[in-house]
Short mmCIF file of C-alpha atoms in Angstrom, two decimals:
data_model
loop_
_atom_site.label_atom_id
_atom_site.label_comp_id
_atom_site.label_asym_id
_atom_site.label_seq_id
_atom_site.Cartn_x
_atom_site.Cartn_y
_atom_site.Cartn_z
CA MET A 1 0.00 0.00 0.00
CA ASN A 2 1.90 3.01 -1.31
CA ASP A 3 -0.44 5.81 -0.23
CA PRO A 4 0.46 6.70 3.40
CA VAL A 5 -2.91 8.42 3.96
CA ALA A 6 -4.84 5.38 2.78
CA TYR A 7 -2.57 3.12 4.82
CA GLY A 8 -3.07 5.18 7.97
CA LEU A 9 -6.84 5.15 7.49
CA ALA A 10 -6.80 1.40 6.92
CA VAL A 11 -4.81 0.78 10.12
CA GLY A 12 -7.15 3.04 12.11
CA GLN A 13 -10.22 1.33 10.66
CA ALA A 14 -8.77 -2.11 11.38
CA THR A 15 -8.01 -1.16 14.98
CA LEU A 16 -11.45 0.29 15.52
CA ALA A 17 -13.20 -2.65 13.86
CA THR A 18 -11.27 -5.13 16.02
CA LEU A 19 -12.04 -3.24 19.22
CA ALA A 20 -15.74 -3.04 18.28
CA LEU A 21 -15.80 -6.77 17.58
CA VAL A 22 -14.22 -7.59 20.94
CA LEU A 23 -16.65 -5.33 22.83
CA MET A 24 -19.77 -6.59 21.05
CA THR A 25 -18.69 -10.20 21.48
CA GLY A 26 -17.66 -9.95 25.14
CA LEU A 27 -20.16 -7.43 26.48
CA GLY A 28 -22.95 -8.10 24.01
CA TYR A 29 -23.31 -11.66 22.77
CA VAL A 30 -21.50 -13.52 25.56
CA ARG A 31 -23.29 -11.56 28.28
CA ARG A 32 -26.70 -11.51 26.55
CA PRO A 33 -26.96 -14.49 24.13
CA HIS A 34 -29.83 -13.67 21.80
CA PRO A 35 -30.49 -13.86 18.03
CA ALA A 36 -30.19 -10.08 17.91
CA THR A 37 -26.82 -9.88 19.69
CA LEU A 38 -25.53 -12.75 17.53
CA GLN A 39 -26.40 -10.83 14.37
CA TRP A 40 -24.92 -7.61 15.74
CA MET A 41 -21.72 -9.50 16.50
CA LEU A 42 -21.71 -10.65 12.85
CA VAL A 43 -21.87 -6.98 11.82
CA PHE A 44 -18.47 -6.36 13.39
CA VAL A 45 -17.10 -9.73 12.25
CA ALA A 46 -17.91 -8.66 8.69
CA GLY A 47 -16.47 -5.19 9.28
CA ALA A 48 -13.17 -6.51 10.65
CA ALA A 49 -12.90 -9.21 7.98
CA GLY A 50 -13.52 -6.69 5.21
CA VAL A 51 -10.86 -4.32 6.53
CA TYR A 52 -8.15 -6.95 6.96
CA LEU A 53 -8.91 -8.55 3.60
CA GLY A 54 -8.76 -5.12 1.97
CA MET A 55 -5.37 -4.38 3.53
CA TYR A 56 -4.00 -7.69 2.30
CA ALA A 57 -5.48 -7.13 -1.17
CA ASP A 58 -3.88 -3.69 -1.43
CA SER A 59 -0.46 -4.97 -0.38
CA ALA A 60 -0.65 -7.96 -2.74
CA GLY A 61 -2.25 -6.06 -5.61
CA GLU A 62 -5.16 -8.51 -5.79
CA GLU A 63 -8.08 -6.62 -7.33
CA SER A 64 -10.56 -9.49 -6.93
CA LEU A 65 -9.87 -9.67 -3.19
CA ARG A 66 -10.17 -5.90 -2.95
CA ARG A 67 -13.61 -6.12 -4.52
CA LEU A 68 -14.60 -8.94 -2.19
CA SER A 69 -13.52 -6.89 0.84
CA LEU A 70 -15.82 -4.08 -0.29
CA GLY A 71 -18.72 -6.50 -0.61
CA ILE A 72 -18.11 -8.04 2.80
CA SER A 73 -18.24 -4.63 4.45
CA LEU A 74 -21.20 -3.33 2.42
CA GLY A 75 -23.42 -6.25 3.37
CA ALA A 76 -22.96 -5.87 7.13
CA GLY A 77 -25.92 -3.48 7.42
CA ILE A 78 -28.28 -6.35 6.63
CA PHE A 79 -27.42 -7.91 9.99
CA ILE A 80 -28.10 -4.62 11.80
CA TRP A 81 -31.59 -4.49 10.28
CA SER A 82 -32.31 -8.15 10.96
CA GLY A 83 -30.95 -7.90 14.51
CA LEU A 84 -33.21 -4.94 15.28
CA ARG A 85 -36.19 -6.98 14.10
CA SER A 86 -35.12 -9.86 16.35
CA TRP A 87 -34.69 -7.43 19.25
CA ARG A 88 -38.36 -6.46 19.12
CA GLY A 89 -39.49 -10.08 18.90
CA VAL A 90 -39.67 -10.80 15.15
CA ARG A 91 -38.23 -14.19 14.27
CA SER A 92 -35.07 -14.08 12.17
CA ASP A 93 -35.54 -14.97 8.50
CA TRP A 94 -33.38 -17.64 6.85
CA ALA A 95 -33.14 -15.36 3.81
CA VAL A 96 -30.97 -12.83 5.71
CA PRO A 97 -27.64 -14.68 5.32
CA VAL A 98 -28.56 -15.42 1.70
CA LEU A 99 -29.10 -11.71 1.06
CA TYR A 100 -25.78 -10.92 2.72
CA VAL A 101 -23.86 -13.44 0.62
CA ALA A 102 -25.56 -12.22 -2.56
CA LEU A 103 -24.68 -8.59 -1.81
CA ALA A 104 -21.11 -9.42 -0.78
CA ALA A 105 -20.57 -11.45 -3.95
CA SER A 106 -22.20 -8.91 -6.27
CA VAL A 107 -19.13 -6.67 -6.45
CA LEU A 108 -16.90 -9.72 -6.99
CA ALA A 109 -18.76 -10.71 -10.16
CA VAL A 110 -16.61 -10.68 -13.23
CA VAL A 111 -17.68 -7.59 -15.15
CA PRO A 112 -15.79 -5.30 -17.52
CA ASP A 113 -13.84 -2.64 -15.62
CA GLU A 114 -15.89 0.13 -17.17
CA TRP A 115 -18.97 -1.23 -15.39
CA PHE A 116 -17.35 -1.76 -12.00
CA GLY A 117 -18.10 1.73 -10.71
CA LEU A 118 -21.79 1.37 -11.50
CA ALA A 119 -21.91 -2.15 -10.04
CA PHE A 120 -20.33 -0.90 -6.83
CA ALA A 121 -22.76 2.03 -6.67
CA ALA A 122 -25.70 -0.36 -7.12
CA ALA A 123 -24.46 -2.60 -4.29
CA TYR A 124 -23.93 0.49 -2.16
CA ALA A 125 -27.51 1.56 -2.94
CA VAL A 126 -28.80 -1.79 -1.71
CA SER A 127 -26.91 -1.28 1.56
CA GLY A 128 -28.54 2.16 1.72
CA VAL A 129 -31.95 0.52 1.46
CA PHE A 130 -31.17 -1.67 4.47
CA ALA A 131 -29.90 1.40 6.34
CA LEU A 132 -33.28 3.02 5.68
CA LEU A 133 -35.06 -0.13 6.87
CA SER A 134 -32.92 0.00 10.03
CA ILE A 135 -34.17 3.54 10.72
CA ILE A 136 -37.75 2.26 10.41
CA GLU A 137 -36.98 -0.55 12.86
CA LEU A 138 -35.37 1.89 15.29
CA ARG A 139 -38.61 3.90 15.28
CA ARG A 140 -40.50 0.78 16.37
CA ILE A 141 -38.27 -0.05 19.34
CA PRO A 142 -39.65 1.19 22.70
CA GLU A 143 -36.11 1.95 23.96
CA ARG A 144 -35.93 4.93 21.57
CA ALA A 145 -37.26 7.18 24.36
CA ASP A 146 -33.81 7.45 25.99
CA GLY A 147 -32.12 8.87 22.90
CA MET A 148 -29.41 6.20 22.69
CA LEU A 149 -30.75 4.97 19.36
CA LEU A 150 -29.94 8.35 17.79
CA PRO A 151 -26.29 7.61 16.80
CA LEU A 152 -27.26 4.61 14.68
CA ALA A 153 -30.32 6.40 13.29
CA LEU A 154 -28.26 9.41 12.20
CA ILE A 155 -25.46 7.41 10.58
CA SER A 156 -28.00 5.15 8.86
CA GLY A 157 -29.68 8.25 7.46
CA ALA A 158 -26.32 9.49 6.21
CA VAL A 159 -25.62 6.13 4.54
CA THR A 160 -29.01 6.25 2.82
CA VAL A 161 -28.39 9.74 1.45
CA VAL A 162 -24.79 9.02 0.36
CA ALA A 163 -25.81 5.74 -1.29
CA ALA A 164 -28.55 7.45 -3.29
CA GLY A 165 -26.24 10.31 -4.31
CA ASN A 166 -23.45 7.92 -5.26
CA LEU A 167 -25.81 5.89 -7.46
CA VAL A 168 -27.00 9.02 -9.29
CA HIS A 169 -23.40 10.22 -9.72
CA SER A 170 -22.28 6.84 -11.06
CA ILE A 171 -25.09 6.75 -13.59
CA ILE A 172 -24.19 10.25 -14.82
CA ALA A 173 -20.39 10.25 -14.54
CA ARG A 174 -19.83 6.52 -15.12
CA PRO A 175 -16.48 5.88 -13.37
CA ARG A 176 -14.63 3.38 -15.53
CA GLY A 177 -13.00 1.16 -12.96
CA PRO A 178 -11.41 0.73 -9.54
CA GLU A 179 -8.76 3.32 -10.30
CA ASP A 180 -11.47 6.00 -10.54
CA LEU A 181 -12.77 5.22 -7.06
CA GLY A 182 -9.67 6.31 -5.10
CA ILE A 183 -11.22 9.35 -3.42
CA LEU A 184 -14.39 7.34 -2.76
CA ARG A 185 -12.34 4.72 -0.94
CA VAL A 186 -10.75 7.35 1.29
CA LEU A 187 -14.15 8.82 2.10
CA ASP A 188 -15.54 5.33 2.62
CA SER A 189 -12.77 4.56 5.15
CA VAL A 190 -13.54 7.69 7.14
CA GLY A 191 -17.28 7.00 6.95
CA ALA A 192 -16.75 3.39 7.99
CA MET A 193 -14.97 4.45 11.19
CA ILE A 194 -17.80 6.84 12.06
CA TYR A 195 -20.31 4.10 11.26
CA ILE A 196 -18.52 1.59 13.50
CA VAL A 197 -18.56 3.98 16.47
CA CYS A 198 -22.21 4.97 16.04
CA ALA A 199 -23.38 1.39 15.53
CA LEU A 200 -21.37 0.16 18.52
CA VAL A 201 -22.79 2.84 20.83
CA THR A 202 -26.40 2.04 19.98
CA LEU A 203 -26.21 -1.73 19.61
CA LEU A 204 -24.08 -2.29 22.69
CA TRP A 205 -26.43 -0.07 24.72
CA LEU A 206 -29.38 -2.16 23.55
CA ALA A 207 -27.55 -5.40 24.32
CA VAL A 208 -26.28 -4.44 27.77
CA GLY A 209 -29.00 -2.07 29.01
CA ARG A 210 -28.71 1.05 31.14
CA GLY A 211 -27.36 -0.77 34.20
CA ALA A 212 -27.53 2.38 36.36
CA ALA A 213 -30.45 1.37 38.53
CA ALA A 214 -29.53 -0.23 41.84
CA SER A 215 -32.32 -2.78 41.41
CA GLY A 216 -30.50 -4.62 38.65
CA VAL A 217 -33.72 -5.21 36.73
CA PRO A 218 -32.85 -5.71 33.04
CA THR A 219 -33.86 -2.73 30.96
CA GLY A 220 -34.02 -4.35 27.54
CA LEU A 221 -37.59 -4.77 26.37
CA ALA A 222 -36.99 -7.66 23.98
CA ALA A 223 -37.50 -10.38 26.62
CA PHE A 224 -40.43 -8.46 28.13
CA ILE A 225 -42.17 -8.18 24.76
CA ALA A 226 -41.43 -11.76 23.73
CA GLY A 227 -42.48 -13.22 27.09
CA GLY A 228 -45.53 -11.00 27.27
CA GLY A 229 -46.54 -12.02 23.76
CA ASP A 230 -46.42 -15.69 24.77
CA LYS A 231 -48.53 -15.03 27.86
CA LEU A 232 -51.08 -13.06 25.89
CA ALA A 233 -51.32 -15.78 23.24
CA ARG A 234 -52.16 -18.32 25.95
CA ALA A 235 -54.56 -15.86 27.58
CA ALA A 236 -56.36 -15.41 24.25
CA ASP A 237 -56.75 -19.17 23.91
CA ARG A 238 -58.31 -19.34 27.38
CA GLY A 239 -60.42 -16.22 26.91
CA GLU A 240 -58.85 -14.36 29.86
CA ARG A 241 -59.99 -10.72 29.76
CA ALA A 242 -58.21 -9.23 32.79
CA TRP A 243 -54.82 -8.59 31.15
CA SER A 244 -53.48 -5.03 30.95
CA VAL A 245 -50.31 -3.12 30.09
CA LEU A 246 -49.28 -0.02 32.03
CA SER A 247 -46.88 2.67 30.83
CA ILE A 248 -45.61 4.45 33.95
CA ARG A 249 -43.33 7.45 33.62
CA LEU A 250 -42.03 10.27 35.75
CA ASP A 251 -43.42 13.66 34.77
CA ASP A 252 -41.05 16.35 33.50
CA VAL A 253 -37.99 14.08 33.46
CA ASP A 254 -35.76 16.58 31.65
CA ASP A 255 -36.63 19.39 34.07
CA LEU A 256 -36.20 17.03 37.01
CA ARG A 257 -32.76 15.95 35.80
CA ILE A 258 -31.65 19.60 35.67
CA ALA A 259 -33.22 20.54 39.01
CA ALA A 260 -31.99 17.51 40.94
CA GLY A 261 -28.56 16.98 39.42
CA GLY A 262 -26.99 13.66 38.54
CA SER A 263 -26.77 11.67 41.78
CA LEU A 264 -30.09 12.84 43.24
CA PHE A 265 -31.86 12.28 39.93
CA TRP A 266 -30.75 8.66 39.82
CA ARG A 267 -31.76 8.15 43.47
CA ILE A 268 -35.22 9.46 42.60
CA VAL A 269 -35.44 7.19 39.57
CA ASP A 270 -34.38 4.15 41.59
CA THR A 271 -36.86 4.97 44.35
CA VAL A 272 -39.73 5.38 41.89
CA GLU A 273 -38.86 2.06 40.26
CA ARG A 274 -38.88 0.37 43.67
CA ASP A 275 -42.24 1.99 44.43
CA VAL A 276 -43.64 0.61 41.19
CA ARG A 277 -42.54 -2.91 42.13
CA ALA A 278 -43.98 -2.49 45.59
CA SER A 279 -47.34 -1.33 44.22
CA ILE A 280 -47.65 -3.94 41.47
CA PRO A 281 -48.41 -7.65 42.14
CA SER A 282 -45.28 -9.78 42.38
CA GLU A 283 -46.23 -11.99 39.43
CA ALA A 284 -46.45 -9.02 37.04
CA ASP A 285 -43.81 -8.55 34.35
CA ILE A 286 -41.90 -5.25 34.59
CA ALA A 287 -39.37 -3.72 32.17
CA VAL A 288 -37.51 -0.42 32.28
CA SER A 289 -37.58 1.50 29.00
CA SER A 290 -35.66 4.63 30.03
CA PRO A 291 -34.92 6.47 33.29
CA GLY A 292 -38.20 6.82 35.14
CA HIS A 293 -40.23 5.03 32.45
CA LEU A 294 -41.45 1.48 33.05
CA TYR A 295 -43.82 -0.96 31.39
CA VAL A 296 -45.92 -3.44 33.35
CA LEU A 297 -47.87 -6.46 32.11
CA LEU A 298 -50.30 -7.87 34.65
CA MET A 299 -53.56 -9.74 35.04
CA ARG A 300 -55.79 -8.01 37.57
CA PRO A 301 -59.38 -6.73 37.66
CA PRO A 302 -59.74 -2.99 36.96
CA ILE A 303 -60.61 -2.07 40.55
CA ALA A 304 -57.38 -3.65 41.82
CA ILE A 305 -55.30 -1.79 39.19
CA GLU A 306 -56.99 1.51 40.06
CA SER A 307 -56.15 1.02 43.73
CA ALA A 308 -52.53 0.14 42.96
CA LEU A 309 -52.13 3.21 40.74
CA ASP A 310 -53.60 5.53 43.35
CA ASP A 311 -51.19 4.11 45.94
CA LEU A 312 -48.26 4.57 43.55
CA ARG A 313 -49.13 8.20 42.80
CA ALA A 314 -49.40 8.95 46.51
CA GLN A 315 -46.03 7.33 47.24
CA VAL A 316 -44.25 9.27 44.50
CA SER A 317 -45.75 12.60 45.53
CA ARG A 318 -44.55 12.04 49.13
CA LEU A 319 -41.04 10.99 48.12
CA ASP A 320 -38.36 12.60 50.31
CA THR A 321 -35.68 14.11 48.07
CA SER A 322 -33.50 15.45 50.94
CA ARG A 323 -33.83 18.99 49.57
CA PRO A 324 -36.53 21.15 47.93
CA LEU A 325 -36.91 20.86 44.17
CA ALA A 326 -38.38 23.28 41.67
CA VAL A 327 -40.20 20.35 40.06
CA GLN A 328 -43.10 18.51 41.71
CA LEU A 329 -42.55 14.75 41.71
CA SER A 330 -45.40 12.87 40.04
CA VAL A 331 -46.06 10.10 37.55
CA SER A 332 -48.31 9.77 34.54
CA VAL A 333 -49.72 6.35 33.70
CA GLY A 334 -51.23 5.00 30.52
CA TRP A 335 -53.39 1.91 30.88
CA SER A 336 -54.37 -0.34 27.98
CA SER A 337 -56.32 -3.57 28.28
CA VAL A 338 -57.04 -6.53 26.01
CA ASP A 339 -60.72 -5.56 25.92
CA VAL A 340 -59.73 -2.47 23.89
CA SER A 341 -56.35 -3.20 22.31
CA GLY A 342 -56.62 -6.94 21.80
CA TYR A 343 -54.01 -9.53 22.70
CA ASP A 344 -51.24 -8.06 20.53
CA MET A 345 -48.33 -6.97 22.74
CA GLU A 346 -47.18 -4.16 20.47
CA ALA A 347 -50.71 -2.75 20.22
CA LEU A 348 -51.03 -2.80 24.02
CA LEU A 349 -47.68 -1.03 24.42
CA ARG A 350 -48.59 1.57 21.80
CA ASP A 351 -51.94 2.34 23.43
CA ALA A 352 -50.41 2.45 26.92
CA ARG A 353 -47.79 4.95 25.73
CA ALA A 354 -50.53 7.08 24.17
CA GLY A 355 -52.46 7.03 27.45
CA ALA A 356 -49.38 8.11 29.42
CA ALA A 357 -48.74 10.92 26.93
CA ARG A 358 -52.33 12.07 27.33
CA ALA A 359 -52.07 11.97 31.12
CA SER A 360 -48.86 14.01 31.00
CA ALA A 361 -50.38 16.55 28.59
CA ASP A 362 -53.32 16.99 30.97
CA GLY A 363 -51.01 18.09 33.76
CA GLY A 364 -49.53 14.80 34.98
CA ASP A 365 -50.03 13.08 38.33
CA ARG A 366 -52.87 10.97 36.94
CA TRP A 367 -53.64 7.80 35.04
CA VAL A 368 -55.58 7.49 31.80
CA ARG A 369 -57.26 4.28 30.69
CA VAL A 370 -57.40 3.96 26.93
CA THR A 371 -60.98 3.36 25.75
CA GLU A 372 -60.30 2.93 22.05
CA PRO A 373 -57.27 1.77 20.05
CA VAL A 374 -54.82 4.45 18.96
CA ALA A 375 -54.67 4.78 15.17
#
């Protein structure tokens, strides 16, 4: 590799890709074995393999291996998209690895050099499509409320835009071959390093969870949604009508974080989460979505839920913060039931979130029971 700039970028990308692979494997997949974390680990396996193969191809002057390295890296976004679907409870499709192999091999196909630039742009455009699909999946994940999905969403949006622009440019300008893609490779190396960091931040956060609460309750919603879906399916078979989902969240979280400061804010959050567990029956399923925001799946008659929610509101309003705050402590609760939302877990979560938003908009410190499905 004669170009020192390209060599330096390649070494930096290889180092970053290796570190990301180690972190996602050790902290992600090994700690939380799941179809989603397995696929996210494969993202960084593909990234590292593509970088090292590209470095070898450049030093050996092997153009076919250089093309293959591009394909290996371009296809990695498919596993991000598929992993996000698995994370929210959608079963992985056998076609995903087939799509990856097809995309990785597409730039290796023997074509005249004058068509290589357009072939590469087309493969890049396909990866842009999966980046766009990843953004759609990120919008469907309940954990988006904490803002940690933003890095991956932003970089996926950038990939989508660049892929579309590169395809249009290639159709118009028609680069003849690999030698015309030098500047694109430099930009791609820089973009790849940014992509690795953004993807690692979001995916590792999803895999590991917030981990700040003293309770140690796992914050990822994948198991909550999957387990709740199984329970609701059995409840539907038996005709059980007393199942509900609650969306419980602290009012004015952003203002409270500023008023209380870091350590006190987290003590308040932990105390509220403990109060929720104390107010809710022990057999209920509870998951933490973001600081001060919890979901609860339980089977109880409405009068028992109303009593539990009234007790919870009273406990939160009396919480001793050790010093006066400019923000009144209170919670807003959205309540959806199978009588209205059906036995679909995602529909129940969506309606419960809408009820909590309505309660908060009405001044907070109240609960709202959803009486019709949210469109």
